[in-house]
Structures are given as C-alpha cells and as structure tokens.
Amino acid sequence: MTSSPSASEPQSAPFSPGYRRYLLFALLLVMILNVLDRQVINVLAEPIKQELGLTDTQLGLLTGLAFALFYNVVGIPLGRLADNARTNRVTLISASLAVWSGMTALCGAAQSFGHILLARIGVAAGEAGCVPPAHSLIADTVPLAKRARALAIFGLGVPIGALLGKAMGGVLADAFGWRSAFFIVGIPGILLAAVLLLTVREPRRMRVASAAAPAARIPLREVVREIRRSPVLVNLTLAVSTASLLVTGGSVWGMVHFIRNHHLTPGTAGVWIGLSGGIAGIIGTWLGGVVADRYGVRDPRHYMTAPILGMIFTVPLLLLAWHTNNWMLAIALLFLPDMFDNLYYGGVFAAVQSLVSDRTRATATATMLFVMTLVGTGFGALSFGMVSDLLKPFAGEGESVRWVLMGAAVLYLVPAYFYWRASRHIRREFASLRAADAPLAVS
C-alpha cells in the first residue's frame, strides 16, 4: 500500500540550514557534470561523424539507444542498492561520478565506432548511479514543505549542464578538436568525487534508532505494483518519457540542423544554443519548483498546470523556429520552448517522492528514469536520425533534418495529454494519503 508523505518521513538526525544548502550545492555540481558529460557529444556529433565516417543512424545510437540500454541495465539495480538501509548513498554517488567522468575522457581516445560506443556504454553505466540516490538523499535531508524547491535546485543541473556541454564542447572543439574536448570535460568529475566523499554525510548513519534492525527490503515486484496502482505515477511516467523523446531528439538534431542548414561552426552553434537553452532551462526549472511548492499545497493539480500549458505553447514556437532561415531568430524562438521543457522537474519528482514509501524512493525514481531513458534518450536521437536517413533521397542532407524537427514539434501535444491525465487523479490520491494518515494523527 502506498505510504503517505508524513508517514514516510525518515527519522534522521537534524541538519542545519547551512549544511542543507551545501548538500544541494554539492549535488547540483554532480548533476551538472552528469548532464554535461552526457550532452557534450551532441555538439561534437558532426566532427565525430566526419572523422570516424559514421552514418546518422550510428550517431543516433551513440547519443541515444546504446546509452539508454546500458543506463537502464544498471539503473534499477543501483536504485535498489540505494534503497538498502545499509548502503551509503554518498559513496555510491561518488563512485558513479568517478566512473562516468573517466569514461567520458576515454571517448577522446576512440579510433572507431566500436571504441567510442564502448566508452559511451561506460558513461551510461556510471551515470545511472546519480539521480535515484541523490533524490533519496535529498528527501531524507530536506523537510517535505521545501522538497519540490530542493529537487528543482538539484534539477537546475540539467539546463546548466546542457548549457556547459554545448558551449564548452563547441568552443573546445573549435580550439583543440573534439578529442581534447572529451578529456577536458571528463577530468573535473574525478576530483569532485573525492570532495563529495569527504564532505557529505549519509543521514542513515546518523539516525537515533541505530540499534534497531533495518526494515525488510521490499521486493522489486512490490515497488512496480505500488507504481502501477497509482494513475498519477503511471501518467507522469508516460508524460516525462514522451517529452524526453522529443527534447532529446530535438537537442541532438537541432544542433545538427544549425550546422547543416545555417552553416554555423560547432563552436558558434554550441555557444548560442547552449546559452539560450541553458538560461531558459534554469528559469523554467526554478519557476516550476516554486510554483509546485506554492500552489501545489493548495491544490495538487497545480503540480501539472505549468507542464501542461508549457507543452501546448511549445508547438507553434518550435514550428516557427525550425522553419525560419534566420538562425538568430530561430535561437530566439527556441528560448520559451526550452523554458517550458523544464517546468516539470520540481513538481513531478516531488510528487514521486511523496506518493511512495521512503524505502522505495530511489527505486521509484529509477523505475521512472528507466522508462524515461529508454523511450527518450534511447529512441529520441535514434528515431530522428533514422527518419532523417529515410527522408534524404527526397529532401536532401539538410532539409531532411528540418522536416523531422518540424514533424516532432506537433507531437508535444502527447506529453501535454498525459500530464492532464495525471492532474485528473492527483487530488484524489493526495486526499487518500491524508485520510490514511488520520488514524496516525489521532493516536
């Protein structure tokens, strides 16, 4: 049975506001590197293709399906490990950070498609150990009333990492070549892993009832059943997964579009798109968390209001951005869609952390990321690349990418529909949780 938010709050040692801020800052840096190391290949895709002689489909595999498959192979087991009461989540995150950072650097030594594919698999395996334990760690450290905003701060790493990945990757590629770019962005993560291990505490080691035996581990099938019984969680998973497919495909092939059709260098495209998308994403992620904490308390349906409207308004703006032949106008038109794409983070993951028990938080996040990564990261870039290859005989090398991007813009109505479906059930589920808590409050 689903546990209520209040019932599932852990009995952890108190943390000062200063330490909570430091924890969020440290985890934000980890998340920035998580996204930076994952996304930097997007801006380097075209020079990698030219030097290694790859097809668009192979580029899609490198940036999408191959990464997603191995991310998911280890993602849920690592989420299960993070939920184990004996696991030190700080150690898990630090080790994962060191692995994916080292494998990112190794991408720069690739001499063939097979070499860079293996390195990307290593990046995926390491990055799978970041978000689920980090969400669980935040939920055990930050009070419930501030959780959506805290998760949104952590989520700021997504747009900041994407900004740095595109901007730094492009500048470094222009100045030193794509191989050096991988080396330079990979090394800082190894240093941060050591700092994290030395300065961040595991709340489980500080609990008062240390003599009590750890609670029995919940079987994975029970966790999946807990999620499937919740229409909110099911629809949220479908919403973020379909949105991820469109965002990931648009990120990879949007960059290619600016290089092929607007004739920008990777450095120019990376700086402009990275700055615009990064700033927009930061605003959207922060705004979404603030709205979720402020209005979601009054009516849980407002957790979904911003993502619904954002997905709907994204459609016409993307159609105009991909259609225009003025690259500066196109980047300006992409600003609001990039902001709308990030409104979901705080509200969605706060709902996830509140609608499941504390012993299944990391696994629930990992399960949602499993679907999100498989559908989004796995098939986003790959499907865009495959359709582009199919359209080339009719549209040409550059226009085939434009056609794919414009067709995908209309599909943003699909995640809007699933967010709306989640909003129809969320008030009932939260009311059910409060009713389940009532006997506890009386006793």
Coordinates of C-alpha atoms in Angstrom, one line a residue:
M1 CA 0.0 0.0 0.0
T2 CA 1.2 3.5 -0.8
S3 CA 2.5 5.3 2.2
S4 CA 1.6 8.9 2.9
P5 CA 4.2 11.7 2.9
S6 CA 4.0 12.3 6.5
A7 CA 4.1 8.6 7.4
S8 CA 7.1 8.0 5.3
E9 CA 9.3 10.8 6.6
P10 CA 12.5 9.3 7.9
Q11 CA 13.7 9.7 11.5
S12 CA 17.0 11.2 10.6
A13 CA 19.3 13.4 12.6
P14 CA 18.6 17.2 12.2
F15 CA 20.6 19.1 9.7
S16 CA 21.4 22.8 9.8
P17 CA 20.1 25.1 7.0
G18 CA 23.8 25.8 6.1
Y19 CA 24.5 22.1 5.7
R20 CA 21.4 21.6 3.6
R21 CA 22.5 24.4 1.3
Y22 CA 25.9 22.8 1.0
L23 CA 24.4 19.4 0.2
L24 CA 22.2 20.9 -2.5
F25 CA 25.2 22.8 -3.9
A26 CA 27.4 19.7 -4.0
L27 CA 24.7 17.5 -5.6
L28 CA 23.9 20.3 -8.1
L29 CA 27.6 20.2 -9.2
V30 CA 27.3 16.4 -9.6
M31 CA 24.2 16.8 -11.7
I32 CA 25.8 19.5 -13.8
L33 CA 28.6 17.1 -14.7
N34 CA 26.1 14.3 -15.2
V35 CA 24.4 16.2 -17.9
L36 CA 27.5 17.9 -19.3
D37 CA 29.3 14.6 -19.8
R38 CA 26.2 13.1 -21.4
Q39 CA 25.3 16.0 -23.6
V40 CA 28.8 17.2 -24.8
I41 CA 28.7 14.5 -27.6
N42 CA 25.7 16.3 -29.1
V43 CA 27.7 19.4 -30.1
L44 CA 30.6 17.2 -31.1
A45 CA 28.5 14.8 -33.2
E46 CA 29.2 16.4 -36.6
P47 CA 33.1 16.4 -36.4
I48 CA 33.0 12.9 -34.9
K49 CA 30.9 11.7 -37.8
Q50 CA 33.3 13.3 -40.3
E51 CA 36.5 11.9 -38.8
L52 CA 35.1 8.4 -38.0
G53 CA 32.9 8.1 -41.1
L54 CA 29.6 7.5 -39.3
T55 CA 26.1 7.5 -40.6
D56 CA 23.2 9.5 -39.0
T57 CA 21.8 6.2 -37.6
Q58 CA 25.2 5.5 -35.9
L59 CA 25.2 9.0 -34.4
G60 CA 21.7 8.3 -33.1
L61 CA 22.9 5.0 -31.5
L62 CA 25.9 6.8 -29.8
T63 CA 23.8 9.7 -28.4
G64 CA 20.6 7.6 -27.8
L65 CA 19.8 3.9 -27.8
A66 CA 23.2 2.5 -26.9
F67 CA 23.5 4.9 -24.0
A68 CA 19.9 4.3 -22.8
L69 CA 20.1 0.5 -22.9
F70 CA 23.1 0.3 -20.6
Y71 CA 21.9 3.2 -18.4
N72 CA 18.8 1.1 -17.8
V73 CA 20.6 -2.2 -17.3
V74 CA 22.3 -0.9 -14.2
G75 CA 19.8 1.9 -13.3
I76 CA 17.2 -0.1 -11.3
P77 CA 19.8 -2.4 -9.6
L78 CA 21.6 0.8 -8.4
G79 CA 18.3 2.3 -7.3
R80 CA 17.6 -0.9 -5.3
L81 CA 21.0 -0.7 -3.8
A82 CA 20.4 3.0 -2.8
D83 CA 17.2 2.0 -1.1
N84 CA 19.0 -0.6 1.0
A85 CA 19.3 0.7 4.6
R86 CA 22.9 -0.5 4.8
T87 CA 24.0 1.4 1.6
N88 CA 26.0 4.6 1.9
R89 CA 24.4 6.7 -0.8
V90 CA 27.2 9.3 -0.8
T91 CA 29.8 6.6 -1.6
L92 CA 27.5 5.3 -4.3
I93 CA 27.2 8.7 -6.0
S94 CA 30.9 9.4 -5.6
A95 CA 31.9 6.1 -7.2
S96 CA 29.4 6.6 -10.0
L97 CA 30.7 10.1 -10.7
A98 CA 34.3 8.8 -10.9
V99 CA 33.4 6.1 -13.4
W100 CA 31.4 8.2 -15.8
S101 CA 33.9 11.0 -15.7
G102 CA 36.8 8.7 -16.5
M103 CA 34.8 7.1 -19.4
T104 CA 34.0 10.5 -20.8
A105 CA 37.7 11.3 -21.0
L106 CA 38.2 7.9 -22.8
C107 CA 35.8 8.9 -25.5
G108 CA 38.5 11.2 -26.7
A109 CA 40.8 8.3 -27.5
A110 CA 38.3 6.5 -29.8
Q111 CA 39.6 5.3 -33.1
S112 CA 36.4 3.7 -34.5
F113 CA 32.6 3.5 -33.9
G114 CA 33.2 0.4 -31.7
H115 CA 35.7 2.3 -29.5
I116 CA 33.5 5.3 -28.8
L117 CA 30.5 3.0 -28.4
L118 CA 32.2 1.1 -25.6
A119 CA 33.2 4.4 -23.9
R120 CA 29.7 5.7 -24.1
I121 CA 28.4 2.5 -22.5
G122 CA 30.8 3.2 -19.6
V123 CA 29.5 6.7 -19.3
A124 CA 25.9 5.3 -19.2
A125 CA 26.7 2.7 -16.5
G126 CA 28.3 5.4 -14.3
E127 CA 25.6 8.0 -14.7
A128 CA 22.9 5.5 -13.7
G129 CA 24.1 5.8 -10.1
C130 CA 23.4 9.6 -9.8
V131 CA 19.8 10.7 -9.8
P132 CA 17.9 7.9 -7.8
P133 CA 20.3 8.0 -4.8
A134 CA 20.5 11.8 -5.0
H135 CA 16.7 12.2 -4.9
S136 CA 16.5 9.8 -2.0
L137 CA 19.3 11.7 -0.1
I138 CA 17.5 15.0 -0.6
A139 CA 14.2 13.6 0.6
D140 CA 15.9 12.3 3.7
T141 CA 17.6 15.7 4.4
V142 CA 15.1 18.4 3.4
P143 CA 11.7 18.9 5.0
L144 CA 8.6 17.9 3.0
A145 CA 7.3 21.5 2.7
K146 CA 10.5 22.5 0.8
R147 CA 11.1 19.3 -1.2
A148 CA 9.8 20.5 -4.6
R149 CA 12.1 23.5 -4.5
A150 CA 15.1 21.5 -3.3
L151 CA 14.6 18.9 -6.0
A152 CA 14.3 21.8 -8.5
I153 CA 17.6 23.2 -7.3
F154 CA 19.1 19.8 -7.9
G155 CA 17.3 19.7 -11.3
L156 CA 19.0 23.0 -12.3
G157 CA 21.9 20.8 -13.1
V158 CA 20.1 19.7 -16.2
P159 CA 19.9 23.1 -18.0
I160 CA 23.3 24.2 -16.6
G161 CA 25.0 21.0 -17.7
A162 CA 23.4 21.2 -21.1
L163 CA 24.5 24.8 -21.4
L164 CA 28.1 24.0 -20.5
G165 CA 28.1 20.8 -22.6
K166 CA 27.1 22.7 -25.7
A167 CA 29.0 25.9 -25.1
M168 CA 32.2 24.4 -23.7
G169 CA 32.1 21.4 -26.1
G170 CA 31.8 23.6 -29.1
V171 CA 34.4 26.1 -28.1
L172 CA 36.9 23.4 -27.1
A173 CA 36.2 21.5 -30.3
D174 CA 36.9 24.6 -32.4
A175 CA 40.1 25.4 -30.4
F176 CA 41.6 22.0 -29.7
G177 CA 39.5 19.4 -31.6
W178 CA 36.7 17.1 -30.4
R179 CA 39.1 14.6 -28.8
S180 CA 40.6 17.1 -26.4
A181 CA 37.1 18.4 -25.6
F182 CA 36.2 15.0 -24.1
F183 CA 39.4 14.9 -22.0
I184 CA 38.9 18.4 -20.6
V185 CA 35.3 17.9 -19.5
G186 CA 35.9 14.5 -18.1
I187 CA 38.7 15.2 -15.6
P188 CA 36.8 17.6 -13.1
G189 CA 34.4 14.8 -12.1
I190 CA 37.1 12.6 -10.7
L191 CA 38.2 15.5 -8.4
L192 CA 34.6 16.3 -7.3
A193 CA 34.0 12.6 -6.5
A194 CA 36.8 12.8 -3.8
V195 CA 35.5 16.1 -2.4
L196 CA 31.9 14.7 -2.2
L197 CA 33.1 11.6 -0.3
L198 CA 35.0 13.6 2.3
T199 CA 32.4 16.4 3.0
V200 CA 28.8 15.0 2.6
R201 CA 27.2 12.9 5.3
E202 CA 24.9 9.9 4.9
P203 CA 21.7 10.5 7.1
R204 CA 21.3 6.8 7.7
R205 CA 24.5 6.8 9.7
M206 CA 23.1 9.5 12.0
R207 CA 19.7 8.1 12.9
V208 CA 18.9 7.8 16.6
A209 CA 17.4 4.3 16.5
S210 CA 20.7 2.8 15.3
A211 CA 20.2 -0.4 17.4
A212 CA 17.0 -1.3 15.6
A213 CA 17.2 -3.9 12.9
P214 CA 16.9 -2.5 9.3
A215 CA 13.4 -2.8 7.8
A216 CA 12.9 -5.7 5.4
R217 CA 13.8 -5.0 1.8
I218 CA 10.7 -4.5 -0.3
P219 CA 10.7 -6.9 -3.4
L220 CA 11.0 -5.2 -6.7
R221 CA 7.7 -6.6 -7.9
E222 CA 6.0 -4.8 -4.9
V223 CA 7.7 -1.5 -5.9
V224 CA 6.5 -1.9 -9.5
R225 CA 3.0 -2.8 -8.2
E226 CA 3.0 0.3 -6.0
I227 CA 3.7 2.5 -9.0
R228 CA 1.2 0.7 -11.3
R229 CA -1.6 1.2 -8.8
S230 CA -1.1 4.9 -9.0
P231 CA -2.7 6.5 -12.1
V232 CA -0.7 9.7 -11.3
L233 CA 2.6 7.9 -11.4
V234 CA 1.7 5.9 -14.5
N235 CA 0.7 9.0 -16.4
L236 CA 3.6 11.0 -15.1
T237 CA 6.0 8.3 -16.4
L238 CA 4.3 8.4 -19.8
A239 CA 4.4 12.2 -19.9
V240 CA 8.1 12.6 -19.0
S241 CA 9.1 9.8 -21.3
T242 CA 7.4 11.1 -24.4
A243 CA 8.6 14.6 -23.6
S244 CA 12.1 13.3 -23.1
L245 CA 12.0 11.6 -26.5
L246 CA 11.1 14.9 -28.2
V247 CA 13.5 17.0 -26.2
T248 CA 16.5 14.6 -26.7
G249 CA 15.8 14.2 -30.4
G250 CA 15.4 18.0 -30.8
S251 CA 18.6 18.7 -28.8
V252 CA 20.8 16.4 -30.9
W253 CA 19.3 17.1 -34.3
G254 CA 18.6 20.7 -33.6
M255 CA 22.4 21.2 -33.2
V256 CA 22.9 19.3 -36.5
H257 CA 20.2 21.5 -38.1
F258 CA 22.1 24.7 -37.2
I259 CA 25.4 23.3 -38.6
R260 CA 24.0 21.8 -41.8
N261 CA 21.3 24.3 -42.7
H262 CA 22.5 27.6 -41.1
H263 CA 26.2 26.7 -41.7
L264 CA 27.4 27.5 -38.2
T265 CA 30.5 26.0 -36.7
P266 CA 30.1 23.7 -33.8
G267 CA 31.6 26.4 -31.5
T268 CA 29.2 29.1 -32.7
A269 CA 26.2 26.8 -32.6
G270 CA 27.2 25.4 -29.2
V271 CA 27.7 28.8 -27.6
W272 CA 24.5 30.4 -28.8
I273 CA 22.2 27.4 -28.4
G274 CA 23.9 26.5 -25.1
L275 CA 23.5 30.0 -23.6
S276 CA 19.9 30.4 -24.8
G277 CA 18.8 26.9 -23.8
G278 CA 20.7 26.9 -20.5
I279 CA 19.3 30.3 -19.3
A280 CA 15.8 29.3 -20.4
G281 CA 16.1 25.9 -18.7
I282 CA 17.4 27.4 -15.4
I283 CA 14.4 29.8 -15.3
G284 CA 12.0 27.0 -16.2
T285 CA 13.3 24.6 -13.6
W286 CA 13.4 27.1 -10.8
L287 CA 10.0 28.5 -11.7
G288 CA 8.5 25.1 -11.9
G289 CA 9.7 24.2 -8.4
V290 CA 8.5 27.5 -6.9
V291 CA 5.0 27.1 -8.5
A292 CA 4.8 23.5 -7.3
D293 CA 5.6 24.4 -3.7
R294 CA 3.4 27.4 -3.6
Y295 CA 0.3 26.3 -5.4
G296 CA 0.5 22.5 -5.2
V297 CA 0.0 22.8 -1.4
R298 CA -3.4 24.4 -2.1
D299 CA -4.4 22.1 -4.9
P300 CA -2.2 19.2 -6.1
R301 CA -3.5 19.6 -9.6
H302 CA -1.2 22.6 -9.9
Y303 CA 1.8 20.3 -9.9
M304 CA 0.7 19.6 -13.5
T305 CA -0.6 23.0 -14.7
A306 CA 2.7 24.5 -15.7
P307 CA 3.9 21.4 -17.7
I308 CA 0.5 21.1 -19.5
L309 CA 0.5 24.7 -20.7
G310 CA 4.2 24.6 -21.5
M311 CA 3.8 21.6 -23.8
I312 CA 0.9 23.2 -25.6
F313 CA 2.6 26.5 -26.2
T314 CA 5.8 24.8 -27.4
V315 CA 4.2 23.5 -30.6
P316 CA 3.8 26.8 -32.6
L317 CA 7.1 28.2 -31.3
L318 CA 9.0 25.2 -32.5
L319 CA 7.3 25.1 -35.9
L320 CA 8.4 28.7 -36.4
A321 CA 11.9 28.1 -35.1
W322 CA 12.7 25.2 -37.4
H323 CA 11.0 26.8 -40.4
T324 CA 12.9 30.1 -40.4
N325 CA 16.2 30.5 -42.4
N326 CA 17.4 33.2 -40.0
W327 CA 19.5 31.4 -37.4
M328 CA 19.4 34.2 -34.8
L329 CA 15.6 34.4 -35.0
A330 CA 15.5 30.6 -34.7
I331 CA 17.5 30.7 -31.5
A332 CA 15.3 33.5 -30.1
L333 CA 12.2 31.4 -30.8
L334 CA 13.7 28.4 -29.1
F335 CA 14.0 30.3 -25.8
L336 CA 10.5 29.8 -24.5
P337 CA 10.2 26.1 -25.5
D338 CA 13.5 25.4 -23.7
M339 CA 12.0 27.1 -20.6
F340 CA 8.7 25.2 -20.9
D341 CA 10.6 21.8 -21.3
N342 CA 12.0 22.2 -17.7
L343 CA 8.9 23.3 -15.8
Y344 CA 8.1 19.7 -14.8
Y345 CA 11.1 18.8 -12.7
G346 CA 10.3 20.0 -9.2
G347 CA 6.6 19.2 -9.2
V348 CA 6.9 15.8 -10.9
F349 CA 9.7 14.4 -8.8
A350 CA 8.2 15.9 -5.6
A351 CA 5.0 14.0 -6.4
V352 CA 7.0 10.8 -7.0
Q353 CA 8.9 11.2 -3.7
S354 CA 5.6 11.9 -1.8
L355 CA 3.4 9.1 -3.3
V356 CA 5.8 6.2 -2.5
S357 CA 7.2 5.0 0.8
D358 CA 10.6 6.2 2.0
R359 CA 12.0 2.6 1.5
T360 CA 11.2 2.7 -2.3
R361 CA 12.0 6.3 -3.2
A362 CA 15.3 5.6 -5.1
T363 CA 13.8 2.6 -6.8
A364 CA 10.7 4.5 -7.8
T365 CA 12.8 7.3 -9.3
A366 CA 15.0 4.7 -11.1
T367 CA 11.9 3.0 -12.5
M368 CA 10.6 6.2 -13.9
L369 CA 14.0 7.0 -15.3
F370 CA 14.2 3.5 -16.8
V371 CA 11.2 4.3 -19.0
M372 CA 12.2 7.9 -19.5
T373 CA 15.7 7.0 -20.6
L374 CA 14.7 4.0 -22.7
V375 CA 12.0 5.9 -24.6
G376 CA 13.6 9.4 -24.5
T377 CA 17.3 9.0 -24.7
G378 CA 17.1 5.6 -26.3
F379 CA 14.8 6.3 -29.2
G380 CA 14.8 10.1 -29.4
A381 CA 18.1 10.7 -31.2
L382 CA 17.9 7.4 -32.9
S383 CA 14.4 7.8 -34.3
F384 CA 15.2 11.3 -35.5
G385 CA 18.3 10.0 -37.2
M386 CA 16.6 7.1 -38.9
V387 CA 13.8 9.2 -40.2
S388 CA 16.3 11.8 -41.4
D389 CA 18.1 9.0 -43.4
L390 CA 14.8 7.9 -44.9
L391 CA 13.9 11.4 -46.0
K392 CA 17.3 12.3 -47.5
P393 CA 16.5 10.9 -51.0
F394 CA 13.5 13.2 -51.2
A395 CA 14.6 16.2 -49.1
G396 CA 18.4 16.3 -49.2
E397 CA 21.0 16.2 -46.5
G398 CA 20.0 19.4 -44.6
E399 CA 16.2 19.6 -45.3
S400 CA 15.6 16.0 -44.1
V401 CA 16.7 17.2 -40.6
R402 CA 14.4 20.3 -40.8
W403 CA 11.4 18.1 -41.8
V404 CA 12.0 15.7 -38.9
L405 CA 12.2 18.6 -36.4
M406 CA 9.0 20.2 -37.6
G407 CA 7.1 17.0 -37.5
A408 CA 8.2 16.3 -34.0
A409 CA 7.1 19.7 -32.8
V410 CA 3.4 18.8 -33.2
L411 CA 3.9 15.7 -31.0
Y412 CA 4.4 17.8 -27.9
L413 CA 0.7 17.6 -27.5
V414 CA 1.2 13.9 -26.4
P415 CA 3.0 14.7 -23.1
A416 CA 0.5 17.5 -22.5
Y417 CA -2.3 14.9 -22.7
F418 CA -0.5 12.6 -20.1
Y419 CA 0.2 15.5 -17.7
W420 CA -3.5 16.4 -18.0
R421 CA -4.5 12.8 -17.2
A422 CA -2.2 12.8 -14.1
S423 CA -3.8 16.1 -12.9
R424 CA -7.3 14.4 -13.0
H425 CA -6.2 11.8 -10.4
I426 CA -3.6 13.6 -8.2
R427 CA -6.1 15.4 -5.9
R428 CA -7.9 12.1 -5.2
E429 CA -4.6 10.3 -4.5
F430 CA -3.3 13.0 -2.1
A431 CA -6.7 13.1 -0.3
S432 CA -6.4 9.3 0.1
L433 CA -3.0 9.7 1.6
R434 CA -4.2 12.3 4.1
A435 CA -7.1 10.0 5.1
A436 CA -4.7 7.2 5.7
D437 CA -2.7 9.4 8.0
A438 CA -5.7 10.5 10.0
P439 CA -5.7 7.5 12.4
L440 CA -2.0 8.0 13.0
A441 CA -2.6 11.7 13.9
V442 CA -5.4 10.7 16.4
S443 CA -3.2 8.0 18.0

